[in-house]
mmCIF file of C-alpha atoms in Angstrom:
data_model
loop_
_atom_site.group_PDB
_atom_site.id
_atom_site.type_symbol
_atom_site.label_atom_id
_atom_site.label_comp_id
_atom_site.label_asym_id
_atom_site.label_seq_id
_atom_site.Cartn_x
_atom_site.Cartn_y
_atom_site.Cartn_z
ATOM 1 C CA ILE A 21 61.029 57.198 15.170
ATOM 2 C CA ILE A 22 62.242 53.619 15.669
ATOM 3 C CA ALA A 23 58.782 52.600 16.906
ATOM 4 C CA ILE A 24 57.133 54.158 13.837
ATOM 5 C CA VAL A 25 59.559 52.394 11.468
ATOM 6 C CA LEU A 26 59.014 49.031 13.200
ATOM 7 C CA HIS A 27 55.239 49.391 13.004
ATOM 8 C CA ILE A 28 55.429 50.264 9.312
ATOM 9 C CA VAL A 29 57.700 47.277 8.567
ATOM 10 C CA PHE A 30 55.524 44.778 10.444
ATOM 11 C CA GLY A 31 52.337 46.331 9.022
ATOM 12 C CA LEU A 32 53.593 46.025 5.447
ATOM 13 C CA GLY A 33 54.660 42.441 6.098
ATOM 14 C CA PHE A 34 51.230 41.379 7.331
ATOM 15 C CA ALA A 35 49.430 43.400 4.652
ATOM 16 C CA ILE A 36 51.353 41.461 2.008
ATOM 17 C CA LEU A 37 50.568 38.199 3.825
ATOM 18 C CA ILE A 38 46.826 38.944 3.906
ATOM 19 C CA TRP A 39 46.900 39.955 0.225
ATOM 20 C CA MET A 40 48.564 36.691 -0.734
ATOM 21 C CA ILE A 41 46.059 34.675 1.316
ATOM 22 C CA GLU A 42 43.027 36.412 -0.192
ATOM 23 C CA ARG A 43 44.296 36.514 -3.789
ATOM 24 C CA PRO A 44 43.384 32.895 -4.786
ATOM 25 C CA LEU A 45 39.758 33.157 -3.586
ATOM 26 C CA ARG A 46 39.305 36.627 -5.062
ATOM 27 C CA LYS A 47 40.774 35.557 -8.403
ATOM 28 C CA ALA A 48 38.744 32.327 -8.650
ATOM 29 C CA PHE A 49 35.414 33.331 -7.084
ATOM 30 C CA GLU A 50 35.495 37.121 -6.600
ATOM 31 C CA ILE A 51 35.075 36.733 -2.830
ATOM 32 C CA ARG A 52 37.190 38.045 0.046
ATOM 33 C CA GLY A 53 38.968 35.276 1.925
ATOM 34 C CA LEU A 54 38.940 36.883 5.375
ATOM 35 C CA ALA A 55 35.268 37.814 5.078
ATOM 36 C CA PHE A 56 34.521 34.225 4.091
ATOM 37 C CA ILE A 57 36.466 32.949 7.105
ATOM 38 C CA ASN A 58 34.570 35.348 9.385
ATOM 39 C CA ALA A 59 31.261 34.043 8.021
ATOM 40 C CA PHE A 60 32.384 30.469 8.635
ATOM 41 C CA ILE A 61 33.392 31.304 12.223
ATOM 42 C CA ALA A 62 29.997 32.946 12.754
ATOM 43 C CA HIS A 63 28.331 29.769 11.465
ATOM 44 C CA MET A 64 30.357 27.618 13.858
ATOM 45 C CA THR A 65 29.698 29.811 16.907
ATOM 46 C CA ASP A 66 26.105 30.686 16.036
ATOM 47 C CA GLY A 67 24.344 27.977 14.030
ATOM 48 C CA SER A 68 21.643 30.431 12.940
ATOM 49 C CA SER A 69 24.108 32.683 11.079
ATOM 50 C CA LYS A 70 23.428 32.722 7.319
ATOM 51 C CA GLY A 71 26.375 34.911 6.325
ATOM 52 C CA MET A 72 27.978 32.177 4.249
ATOM 53 C CA GLU A 73 24.927 32.020 1.990
ATOM 54 C CA ASN A 74 25.796 35.462 0.587
ATOM 55 C CA PHE A 75 29.138 34.129 -0.648
ATOM 56 C CA PHE A 76 27.553 30.988 -2.093
ATOM 57 C CA ARG A 77 24.999 33.068 -3.989
ATOM 58 C CA GLU A 78 27.764 35.153 -5.575
ATOM 59 C CA MET A 79 29.440 32.038 -6.949
ATOM 60 C CA GLY A 80 26.225 30.112 -7.751
ATOM 61 C CA GLU A 81 24.402 29.408 -11.000
ATOM 62 C CA GLU A 82 20.798 28.690 -11.992
ATOM 63 C CA ILE A 83 19.674 25.197 -12.954
ATOM 64 C CA TYR A 84 16.472 23.457 -14.089
ATOM 65 C CA VAL A 85 15.878 20.025 -12.571
ATOM 66 C CA PRO A 86 12.969 17.533 -12.566
ATOM 67 C CA GLN A 87 11.453 16.279 -9.318
ATOM 68 C CA VAL A 88 9.347 13.116 -9.452
ATOM 69 C CA SER A 89 6.696 12.580 -6.774
ATOM 70 C CA PHE A 90 4.133 9.910 -5.920
ATOM 71 C CA PHE A 91 0.886 11.010 -4.288
ATOM 72 C CA PHE A 92 -1.029 8.352 -2.372
ATOM 73 C CA LYS A 93 -4.712 9.057 -1.755
ATOM 74 C CA ARG A 94 -6.012 6.849 1.018
ATOM 75 C CA GLY A 95 -9.521 6.032 2.177
ATOM 76 C CA LYS A 96 -8.746 7.217 5.692
ATOM 77 C CA GLY A 97 -5.862 8.680 7.647
ATOM 78 C CA LYS A 98 -3.104 10.972 6.433
ATOM 79 C CA GLN A 99 -2.422 11.274 2.734
ATOM 80 C CA VAL A 100 1.145 10.425 1.708
ATOM 81 C CA ILE A 101 3.664 12.031 -0.652
ATOM 82 C CA PHE A 102 6.892 10.309 -1.655
ATOM 83 C CA THR A 103 9.049 12.858 -3.465
ATOM 84 C CA VAL A 104 12.519 12.657 -4.993
ATOM 85 C CA PRO A 105 14.202 16.049 -5.530
ATOM 86 C CA ASN A 106 17.321 15.936 -7.695
ATOM 87 C CA LEU A 107 19.013 18.471 -5.437
ATOM 88 C CA HIS A 108 21.600 17.960 -2.726
ATOM 89 C CA PRO A 109 20.719 18.636 0.956
ATOM 90 C CA GLY A 110 23.964 20.445 1.748
ATOM 91 C CA PRO A 111 26.518 21.818 2.256
ATOM 92 C CA MET A 112 26.457 21.795 6.077
ATOM 93 C CA GLY A 113 24.262 22.525 9.064
ATOM 94 C CA GLU A 114 21.411 24.924 8.333
ATOM 95 C CA ILE A 115 23.373 26.586 5.539
ATOM 96 C CA GLY A 116 21.877 26.409 2.030
ATOM 97 C CA GLY A 117 19.730 23.304 1.577
ATOM 98 C CA GLY A 118 21.185 21.452 4.559
ATOM 99 C CA ASN A 119 17.726 20.867 6.049
ATOM 100 C CA LEU A 120 15.898 20.435 2.721
ATOM 101 C CA PRO A 121 13.993 17.234 3.711
ATOM 102 C CA LYS A 122 12.457 18.713 6.862
ATOM 103 C CA ILE A 123 11.513 22.022 5.255
ATOM 104 C CA ILE A 124 9.685 20.247 2.422
ATOM 105 C CA HIS A 125 8.031 17.910 4.948
ATOM 106 C CA ASP A 126 6.809 20.763 7.145
ATOM 107 C CA ASN A 127 5.198 22.653 4.253
ATOM 108 C CA PHE A 128 2.502 20.008 3.672
ATOM 109 C CA GLU A 129 -0.284 18.663 5.833
ATOM 110 C CA ASP A 130 0.342 15.221 4.307
ATOM 111 C CA GLU A 131 3.053 12.845 5.506
ATOM 112 C CA VAL A 132 5.925 13.655 3.140
ATOM 113 C CA LEU A 133 8.917 11.376 2.606
ATOM 114 C CA VAL A 134 11.772 13.261 0.929
ATOM 115 C CA ALA A 135 14.169 10.713 -0.554
ATOM 116 C CA HIS A 136 17.641 11.470 -1.934
ATOM 117 C CA GLY A 137 17.706 11.853 -5.708
ATOM 118 C CA CYS A 138 20.648 11.906 -8.091
ATOM 119 C CA ALA A 139 22.675 14.969 -7.137
ATOM 120 C CA THR A 140 26.157 15.765 -5.839
ATOM 121 C CA HIS A 141 27.438 18.755 -3.869
ATOM 122 C CA ASP A 142 27.433 20.723 -7.134
ATOM 123 C CA PHE A 143 23.658 20.907 -6.626
ATOM 124 C CA ASN A 144 23.769 22.316 -3.097
ATOM 125 C CA LEU A 145 21.279 25.174 -2.767
ATOM 126 C CA VAL A 146 23.027 28.487 -2.110
ATOM 127 C CA SER A 147 20.416 29.504 0.459
ATOM 128 C CA GLU A 148 17.405 28.143 2.291
ATOM 129 C CA SER A 149 15.119 30.538 0.406
ATOM 130 C CA GLU A 150 15.733 28.568 -2.823
ATOM 131 C CA ILE A 151 13.659 25.718 -1.351
ATOM 132 C CA ASN A 152 10.548 27.843 -2.003
ATOM 133 C CA LYS A 153 11.053 27.296 -5.744
ATOM 134 C CA VAL A 154 11.018 23.544 -5.170
ATOM 135 C CA LEU A 155 7.864 23.780 -3.080
ATOM 136 C CA ASP A 156 6.091 25.927 -5.670
ATOM 137 C CA ALA A 157 6.917 23.474 -8.464
ATOM 138 C CA LEU A 158 5.742 20.504 -6.408
ATOM 139 C CA LYS A 159 2.450 22.188 -5.476
ATOM 140 C CA ARG A 160 1.770 23.155 -9.107
ATOM 141 C CA THR A 161 2.093 19.574 -10.359
ATOM 142 C CA ARG A 162 -0.347 18.367 -7.728
ATOM 143 C CA GLN A 163 -3.199 19.953 -9.625
ATOM 144 C CA GLY A 164 -5.195 17.747 -12.004
ATOM 145 C CA LEU A 165 -3.599 14.417 -11.100
ATOM 146 C CA VAL A 166 -5.088 11.202 -12.454
ATOM 147 C CA TYR A 167 -5.097 8.470 -9.808
ATOM 148 C CA SER A 168 -4.781 4.730 -10.354
ATOM 149 C CA ALA A 169 -5.935 2.009 -7.957
ATOM 150 C CA ASP A 170 -3.385 -0.546 -9.194
ATOM 151 C CA ALA A 171 0.266 -1.310 -8.477
ATOM 152 C CA THR A 172 2.700 -4.149 -9.137
ATOM 153 C CA LYS A 173 4.451 -6.249 -6.576
ATOM 154 C CA SER A 174 7.971 -5.049 -5.863
ATOM 155 C CA GLY A 175 11.046 -6.787 -7.219
ATOM 156 C CA ARG A 176 14.803 -6.485 -7.134
ATOM 157 C CA THR A 177 17.457 -6.571 -9.857
ATOM 158 C CA THR A 178 21.218 -6.810 -9.400
ATOM 159 C CA ILE A 179 23.947 -5.895 -11.892
ATOM 160 C CA GLY A 180 27.494 -5.999 -10.552
ATOM 161 C CA SER A 181 27.569 -4.070 -7.285
ATOM 162 C CA VAL A 182 24.255 -2.242 -7.828
ATOM 163 C CA GLN A 183 20.853 -3.401 -6.602
ATOM 164 C CA VAL A 184 17.550 -1.814 -7.594
ATOM 165 C CA LEU A 185 14.281 -2.261 -5.710
ATOM 166 C CA TYR A 186 11.492 -1.441 -8.161
ATOM 167 C CA GLN A 187 7.723 -1.040 -8.046
ATOM 168 C CA ARG A 188 5.196 0.350 -10.492
ATOM 169 C CA PHE A 189 2.188 2.490 -9.540
ATOM 170 C CA GLY A 190 -0.256 2.950 -12.406
ATOM 171 C CA ASP A 191 1.796 4.254 -15.342
ATOM 172 C CA SER A 192 4.821 5.374 -13.289
ATOM 173 C CA VAL A 193 7.738 3.562 -11.694
ATOM 174 C CA LEU A 194 9.819 3.915 -8.530
ATOM 175 C CA LEU A 195 13.463 2.759 -8.508
ATOM 176 C CA VAL A 196 15.488 2.641 -5.274
ATOM 177 C CA THR A 197 19.198 2.038 -5.910
ATOM 178 C CA THR A 198 22.008 0.940 -3.593
ATOM 179 C CA ARG A 199 25.491 -0.585 -3.660
ATOM 180 C CA SER A 200 25.535 -1.735 -0.042
ATOM 181 C CA PRO A 201 27.595 -3.466 1.326
ATOM 182 C CA GLU A 202 29.833 -1.674 -1.179
ATOM 183 C CA ARG A 203 30.300 2.026 -0.572
ATOM 184 C CA THR A 204 27.234 4.030 -1.652
ATOM 185 C CA GLU A 205 27.932 7.689 -2.378
ATOM 186 C CA ASP A 206 26.199 10.515 -4.258
ATOM 187 C CA VAL A 207 25.105 9.588 -7.782
ATOM 188 C CA ASP A 208 25.659 12.334 -10.343
ATOM 189 C CA PHE A 209 22.613 14.042 -11.842
ATOM 190 C CA SER A 210 23.587 12.966 -15.366
ATOM 191 C CA ILE A 211 23.226 9.291 -14.414
ATOM 192 C CA GLY A 212 19.752 9.852 -12.998
ATOM 193 C CA MET A 213 18.723 11.783 -16.117
ATOM 194 C CA ALA A 214 20.003 9.000 -18.379
ATOM 195 C CA ILE A 215 17.962 6.410 -16.473
ATOM 196 C CA MET A 216 14.856 8.619 -16.502
ATOM 197 C CA ALA A 217 15.228 9.343 -20.225
ATOM 198 C CA GLU A 218 15.426 5.630 -21.018
ATOM 199 C CA GLY A 219 12.428 4.883 -18.838
ATOM 200 C CA HIS A 220 10.332 7.563 -20.534
ATOM 201 C CA ARG A 221 9.922 5.193 -23.478
ATOM 202 C CA TRP A 222 7.392 3.342 -21.317
ATOM 203 C CA PHE A 223 6.638 5.465 -18.242
ATOM 204 C CA PRO A 224 5.842 9.198 -18.082
ATOM 205 C CA ASN A 225 7.283 9.453 -14.560
ATOM 206 C CA VAL A 226 10.438 7.653 -13.414
ATOM 207 C CA ALA A 227 11.676 8.281 -9.851
ATOM 208 C CA VAL A 228 15.322 7.326 -9.251
ATOM 209 C CA VAL A 229 16.314 7.205 -5.569
ATOM 210 C CA ASP A 230 19.888 7.000 -4.316
ATOM 211 C CA ALA A 231 19.347 5.038 -1.087
ATOM 212 C CA HIS A 232 22.652 6.470 0.205
ATOM 213 C CA ASN A 233 22.968 3.769 2.840
ATOM 214 C CA CYS A 234 26.575 2.585 3.110
ATOM 215 C CA MET A 235 29.546 4.756 4.063
ATOM 216 C CA THR A 236 33.040 3.395 4.540
ATOM 217 C CA ASP A 237 34.874 6.693 4.184
ATOM 218 C CA LEU A 238 34.553 10.069 2.508
ATOM 219 C CA SER A 239 34.767 9.541 -1.236
ATOM 220 C CA SER A 240 34.060 11.093 -4.614
ATOM 221 C CA PRO A 241 30.618 10.767 -6.242
ATOM 222 C CA VAL A 242 29.613 8.275 -8.928
ATOM 223 C CA LEU A 243 30.164 9.920 -12.320
ATOM 224 C CA LEU A 244 28.829 9.119 -15.786
ATOM 225 C CA ALA A 245 30.736 6.618 -17.975
ATOM 226 C CA THR A 246 32.411 4.846 -15.040
ATOM 227 C CA LEU A 247 31.901 1.125 -14.408
ATOM 228 C CA THR A 248 29.702 1.877 -11.393
ATOM 229 C CA ALA A 249 27.561 4.299 -13.407
ATOM 230 C CA THR A 250 27.101 1.658 -16.095
ATOM 231 C CA GLU A 251 25.933 -0.807 -13.443
ATOM 232 C CA TYR A 252 23.393 1.737 -12.177
ATOM 233 C CA GLN A 253 22.044 2.208 -15.693
ATOM 234 C CA LYS A 254 21.890 -1.488 -16.580
ATOM 235 C CA ALA A 255 20.284 -2.514 -13.278
ATOM 236 C CA SER A 256 17.675 0.254 -13.628
ATOM 237 C CA ALA A 257 16.964 -0.706 -17.241
ATOM 238 C CA CYS A 258 16.385 -4.324 -16.209
ATOM 239 C CA ALA A 259 14.064 -3.163 -13.435
ATOM 240 C CA MET A 260 11.987 -1.047 -15.814
ATOM 241 C CA GLU A 261 11.795 -3.902 -18.318
ATOM 242 C CA ALA A 262 10.401 -6.103 -15.547
ATOM 243 C CA CYS A 263 7.854 -3.437 -14.579
ATOM 244 C CA ARG A 264 6.437 -3.378 -18.102
ATOM 245 C CA THR A 265 5.127 -6.938 -17.955
ATOM 246 C CA THR A 266 4.429 -7.420 -14.247
ATOM 247 C CA PRO A 267 0.663 -7.562 -13.549
ATOM 248 C CA GLN A 268 -0.951 -4.896 -11.365
ATOM 249 C CA PHE A 269 -3.391 -5.329 -8.486
ATOM 250 C CA PRO A 270 -5.299 -3.120 -6.039
ATOM 251 C CA PHE A 271 -3.059 -2.081 -3.173
ATOM 252 C CA ARG A 272 -3.011 -0.698 0.351
ATOM 253 C CA VAL A 273 -0.699 1.906 1.878
ATOM 254 C CA GLY A 274 0.358 2.360 5.498
ATOM 255 C CA VAL A 275 2.599 5.106 6.862
ATOM 256 C CA ALA A 276 4.253 5.910 10.198
ATOM 257 C CA HIS A 277 6.567 8.597 11.525
ATOM 258 C CA GLN A 278 8.771 8.005 14.566
ATOM 259 C CA THR A 279 10.922 10.717 16.160
ATOM 260 C CA LEU A 280 14.146 9.733 17.904
ATOM 261 C CA PRO A 281 15.832 10.887 21.115
ATOM 262 C CA TYR A 282 19.172 11.462 19.358
ATOM 263 C CA SER A 283 20.870 14.725 18.418
ATOM 264 C CA ARG A 284 22.324 15.877 15.124
ATOM 265 C CA GLU A 285 25.798 15.352 16.527
ATOM 266 C CA MET A 286 24.893 11.668 16.964
ATOM 267 C CA GLY A 287 24.036 11.385 13.266
ATOM 268 C CA PHE A 288 20.241 11.836 13.243
ATOM 269 C CA GLY A 289 18.343 14.687 11.617
ATOM 270 C CA ASP A 290 15.161 16.289 12.865
ATOM 271 C CA LEU A 291 12.681 14.021 11.057
ATOM 272 C CA GLY A 292 13.765 10.754 12.691
ATOM 273 C CA ILE A 293 12.319 7.670 10.950
ATOM 274 C CA GLN A 294 9.544 7.482 8.341
ATOM 275 C CA VAL A 295 8.123 4.228 7.013
ATOM 276 C CA ILE A 296 5.719 3.559 4.170
ATOM 277 C CA VAL A 297 4.421 0.020 3.589
ATOM 278 C CA ILE A 298 2.836 -1.034 0.284
ATOM 279 C CA ASP A 299 0.642 -4.157 0.334
ATOM 280 C CA VAL A 300 -0.058 -5.575 -3.147
ATOM 281 C CA ASP A 301 -1.935 -8.873 -3.398
ATOM 282 C CA GLY A 302 -0.507 -10.067 -0.070
ATOM 283 C CA GLN A 303 3.094 -8.925 -0.718
ATOM 284 C CA ARG A 304 4.271 -6.227 1.678
ATOM 285 C CA THR A 305 7.126 -3.884 0.785
ATOM 286 C CA ALA A 306 8.594 -1.466 3.326
ATOM 287 C CA TYR A 307 10.374 1.736 2.383
ATOM 288 C CA VAL A 308 12.249 2.957 5.468
ATOM 289 C CA LEU A 309 13.617 6.509 5.367
ATOM 290 C CA ILE A 310 16.001 7.717 8.091
ATOM 291 C CA ASP A 311 16.825 11.418 8.331
ATOM 292 C CA GLY A 312 20.618 11.414 8.260
ATOM 293 C CA ASN A 313 23.690 11.525 6.044
ATOM 294 C CA ASN A 314 24.400 7.949 4.924
ATOM 295 C CA MET A 315 24.731 4.840 7.123
ATOM 296 C CA ALA A 316 27.711 3.100 8.663
ATOM 297 C CA ARG A 317 28.703 0.014 6.750
ATOM 298 C CA GLY A 318 26.674 -3.010 7.837
ATOM 299 C CA ALA A 319 23.911 -0.998 9.529
ATOM 300 C CA ARG A 320 21.553 -1.476 6.559
ATOM 301 C CA GLU A 321 22.048 -5.241 6.531
ATOM 302 C CA THR A 322 21.468 -5.529 10.269
ATOM 303 C CA LEU A 323 18.204 -3.591 10.034
ATOM 304 C CA LEU A 324 17.055 -5.469 6.938
ATOM 305 C CA ASP A 325 17.485 -8.796 8.720
ATOM 306 C CA GLU A 326 14.980 -7.609 11.329
ATOM 307 C CA ILE A 327 12.596 -5.928 8.879
ATOM 308 C CA LEU A 328 12.388 -8.887 6.484
ATOM 309 C CA ARG A 329 11.045 -11.041 9.279
ATOM 310 C CA VAL A 330 7.909 -8.894 9.134
ATOM 311 C CA VAL A 331 7.567 -7.921 5.437
ATOM 312 C CA ASP A 332 8.434 -9.556 2.115
ATOM 313 C CA ASN A 333 10.680 -6.877 0.628
ATOM 314 C CA ALA A 334 12.297 -3.690 1.902
ATOM 315 C CA GLU A 335 14.934 -1.042 1.456
ATOM 316 C CA ILE A 336 16.457 1.420 3.909
ATOM 317 C CA MET A 337 17.289 4.922 2.743
ATOM 318 C CA THR A 338 18.705 8.107 4.221
ATOM 319 C CA THR A 339 17.706 11.641 3.267
ATOM 320 C CA ASP A 340 21.387 12.755 3.090
ATOM 321 C CA SER A 341 20.444 15.713 5.282
ATOM 322 C CA HIS A 342 23.597 17.705 6.109
ATOM 323 C CA VAL A 343 22.298 19.234 9.327
ATOM 324 C CA VAL A 344 24.284 16.444 11.009
ATOM 325 C CA ASN A 345 27.513 17.827 9.502
ATOM 326 C CA THR A 346 29.225 21.018 10.597
ATOM 327 C CA ILE A 347 32.938 20.585 9.821
ATOM 328 C CA THR A 348 33.436 16.983 8.772
ATOM 329 C CA GLY A 349 31.226 15.206 6.259
ATOM 330 C CA LYS A 350 31.481 11.885 8.079
ATOM 331 C CA ASN A 351 28.684 11.348 10.595
ATOM 332 C CA PRO A 352 26.629 8.420 9.273
ATOM 333 C CA VAL A 353 23.696 6.773 11.002
ATOM 334 C CA GLY A 354 25.008 3.893 13.092
ATOM 335 C CA MET A 355 28.464 5.330 13.781
ATOM 336 C CA ASN A 356 27.771 7.168 17.065
ATOM 337 C CA VAL A 357 24.620 5.240 18.022
ATOM 338 C CA LYS A 358 24.680 1.459 17.749
ATOM 339 C CA VAL A 359 22.116 -0.099 15.436
ATOM 340 C CA SER A 360 20.854 -2.232 18.324
ATOM 341 C CA GLU A 361 19.854 0.974 20.157
ATOM 342 C CA PHE A 362 17.643 2.520 17.468
ATOM 343 C CA ALA A 363 16.491 -0.699 15.753
ATOM 344 C CA PRO A 364 13.495 -1.020 18.155
ATOM 345 C CA SER A 365 12.310 2.418 17.011
ATOM 346 C CA VAL A 366 12.558 1.312 13.374
ATOM 347 C CA MET A 367 10.536 -1.821 14.115
ATOM 348 C CA GLN A 368 7.990 0.179 16.092
ATOM 349 C CA ALA A 369 7.486 2.502 13.107
ATOM 350 C CA LEU A 370 7.284 -0.479 10.747
ATOM 351 C CA ASN A 371 4.602 -2.199 12.825
ATOM 352 C CA ALA A 372 2.678 1.069 13.111
ATOM 353 C CA ALA A 373 2.749 1.456 9.316
ATOM 354 C CA ILE A 374 1.436 -2.106 8.882
ATOM 355 C CA GLU A 375 -1.416 -1.421 11.309
ATOM 356 C CA ASN A 376 -2.108 1.760 9.333
ATOM 357 C CA LEU A 377 -2.639 -0.080 6.018
ATOM 358 C CA THR A 378 -5.693 1.109 4.107
ATOM 359 C CA PRO A 379 -6.846 0.896 0.461
ATOM 360 C CA ALA A 380 -5.236 3.590 -1.646
ATOM 361 C CA GLU A 381 -4.793 5.089 -5.086
ATOM 362 C CA ALA A 382 -1.620 6.582 -6.511
ATOM 363 C CA ALA A 383 -0.723 9.319 -8.951
ATOM 364 C CA ALA A 384 2.690 10.580 -10.019
ATOM 365 C CA SER A 385 4.009 13.832 -11.446
ATOM 366 C CA THR A 386 7.284 15.316 -12.614
ATOM 367 C CA ALA A 387 7.733 18.885 -11.425
ATOM 368 C CA GLN A 388 10.212 21.153 -13.189
ATOM 369 C CA CYS A 389 12.091 23.138 -10.554
ATOM 370 C CA GLU A 390 13.147 26.232 -12.482
ATOM 371 C CA ARG A 391 15.914 28.775 -11.905
ATOM 372 C CA VAL A 392 17.079 27.138 -8.690
ATOM 373 C CA VAL A 393 20.406 28.697 -7.697
ATOM 374 C CA VAL A 394 22.974 26.090 -6.666
ATOM 375 C CA PHE A 395 26.739 25.990 -6.216
ATOM 376 C CA GLY A 396 27.203 25.001 -9.857
ATOM 377 C CA SER A 397 29.158 22.431 -11.820
ATOM 378 C CA ASN A 398 32.501 21.630 -10.166
ATOM 379 C CA ARG A 399 32.354 24.795 -8.032
ATOM 380 C CA ILE A 400 32.487 22.924 -4.736
ATOM 381 C CA SER A 401 35.561 20.957 -5.858
ATOM 382 C CA GLU A 402 37.183 24.158 -7.146
ATOM 383 C CA LEU A 403 36.517 25.881 -3.817
ATOM 384 C CA ALA A 404 37.876 22.918 -1.856
ATOM 385 C CA SER A 405 41.008 22.652 -3.997
ATOM 386 C CA THR A 406 41.626 26.406 -3.731
ATOM 387 C CA VAL A 407 41.300 26.360 0.058
ATOM 388 C CA ASN A 408 43.506 23.265 0.309
ATOM 389 C CA ALA A 409 46.158 24.939 -1.829
ATOM 390 C CA MET A 410 46.004 28.004 0.412
ATOM 391 C CA LEU A 411 46.443 25.911 3.544
ATOM 392 C CA VAL A 412 49.615 24.360 2.121
ATOM 393 C CA PHE A 413 51.471 27.650 1.801
ATOM 394 C CA VAL A 414 49.851 29.756 4.559
ATOM 395 C CA ALA A 415 51.977 28.339 7.403
ATOM 396 C CA PRO A 416 55.420 28.587 5.722
ATOM 397 C CA LEU A 417 54.506 31.939 4.156
ATOM 398 C CA SER A 418 53.402 33.311 7.527
ATOM 399 C CA LEU A 419 56.667 32.183 9.115
ATOM 400 C CA ALA A 420 58.690 33.661 6.252
ATOM 401 C CA MET A 421 56.909 37.023 6.438
ATOM 402 C CA LEU A 422 57.311 37.108 10.210
ATOM 403 C CA LEU A 423 61.063 36.388 9.969
ATOM 404 C CA LEU A 424 61.479 38.931 7.176
ATOM 405 C CA ALA A 425 59.698 41.615 9.173
ATOM 406 C CA PHE A 426 61.786 40.733 12.224
ATOM 407 C CA LEU A 427 65.088 40.912 10.265
ATOM 408 C CA LEU A 428 64.106 44.215 8.644
ATOM 409 C CA SER A 429 63.239 45.546 12.096
ATOM 410 C CA VAL A 430 66.646 44.493 13.431
ATOM 411 C CA ILE A 431 68.359 46.131 10.468
ATOM 412 C CA ALA A 432 66.345 49.303 10.934
ATOM 413 C CA TYR A 433 67.209 49.358 14.620
ATOM 414 C CA ILE A 434 70.926 48.861 13.967
ATOM 415 C CA VAL A 435 70.979 51.559 11.253
ATOM 416 C CA MET A 436 69.054 54.064 13.359
ATOM 417 C CA ALA A 437 70.911 53.286 16.572
#
């Protein structure tokens, strides 16, 4: 009888504990906390487990986002696509859209560079299958393109801490933004839309790239109406103003793709390094894209010093792929592998792209990615804050419930003895 009473007391104690742990997640997101934890453990022990995607889909919402792409038709060699999805390649590992850049790349015969658009973790895809909607939209806009054989030389504008590398192809414009050596973090979708809307006065297609190339520490994204957001908008506006009057010339395009002998744990995604070089009237501009989540502070500047000895203008970008992140979000390119170790590979790809230069034409399109299910506005911050709040009281609550069950057991024993 004593054994039965003790089991009932301890069982009730832990049942109450589990109820209190699960209540915040169930109340906020209608998901079971322990099931969510089990799915996370499965993801950590078996990287191919997609159990967490079921929870993300339950809490997700549908969005409609534009995706601007440049299509380069060359006289010989591989055709090139430079696309800027305004979706976030997260949240972690293979979950959701974590490997978005590589999946888009592998679905085309062309050489596809998938740059990081304006999107925060709110725009994480809830599952890998949502990428098919992006691919369908991109393939639809490829039909009936009108190509132009002219482009402007590239230029750079600076407002405050923000720099913009700009270049016009036909009637469309490409803007690559960075704050390096200041911290460069995710730029909110609303900022990108504001820049695109302003640019549509002159250009039908405006691609806004967040170069995402300087990490000092984990930080919050750049939000609309802040000083930094204003600098992004002003610098981009100045760049587009310059593009309006800059003369255009025939141009050549060269592309190269270099894989790297480094793992995801070392900060490098599956695509390695991609380089596209644009030669306009003797000026050569290199766009270097590294598959990874941001860059260690100073790595961009070190690489640029080497690159600018070969070309006239350049920018280094990362895809923001989250396959390099499993638990922590801090694993930038250049942190675990010194820049001096992978710089030769960057230069090798750059030289290969220069040798690959051939006359080209360009066309641009804006695809509307419809009904894409993502985490949703502020959902990732709500989930993080809920879990953090749970972690604060789980330990003391567990100890309290254990002591209470122990004291009740002692009392029951004394009474029954």
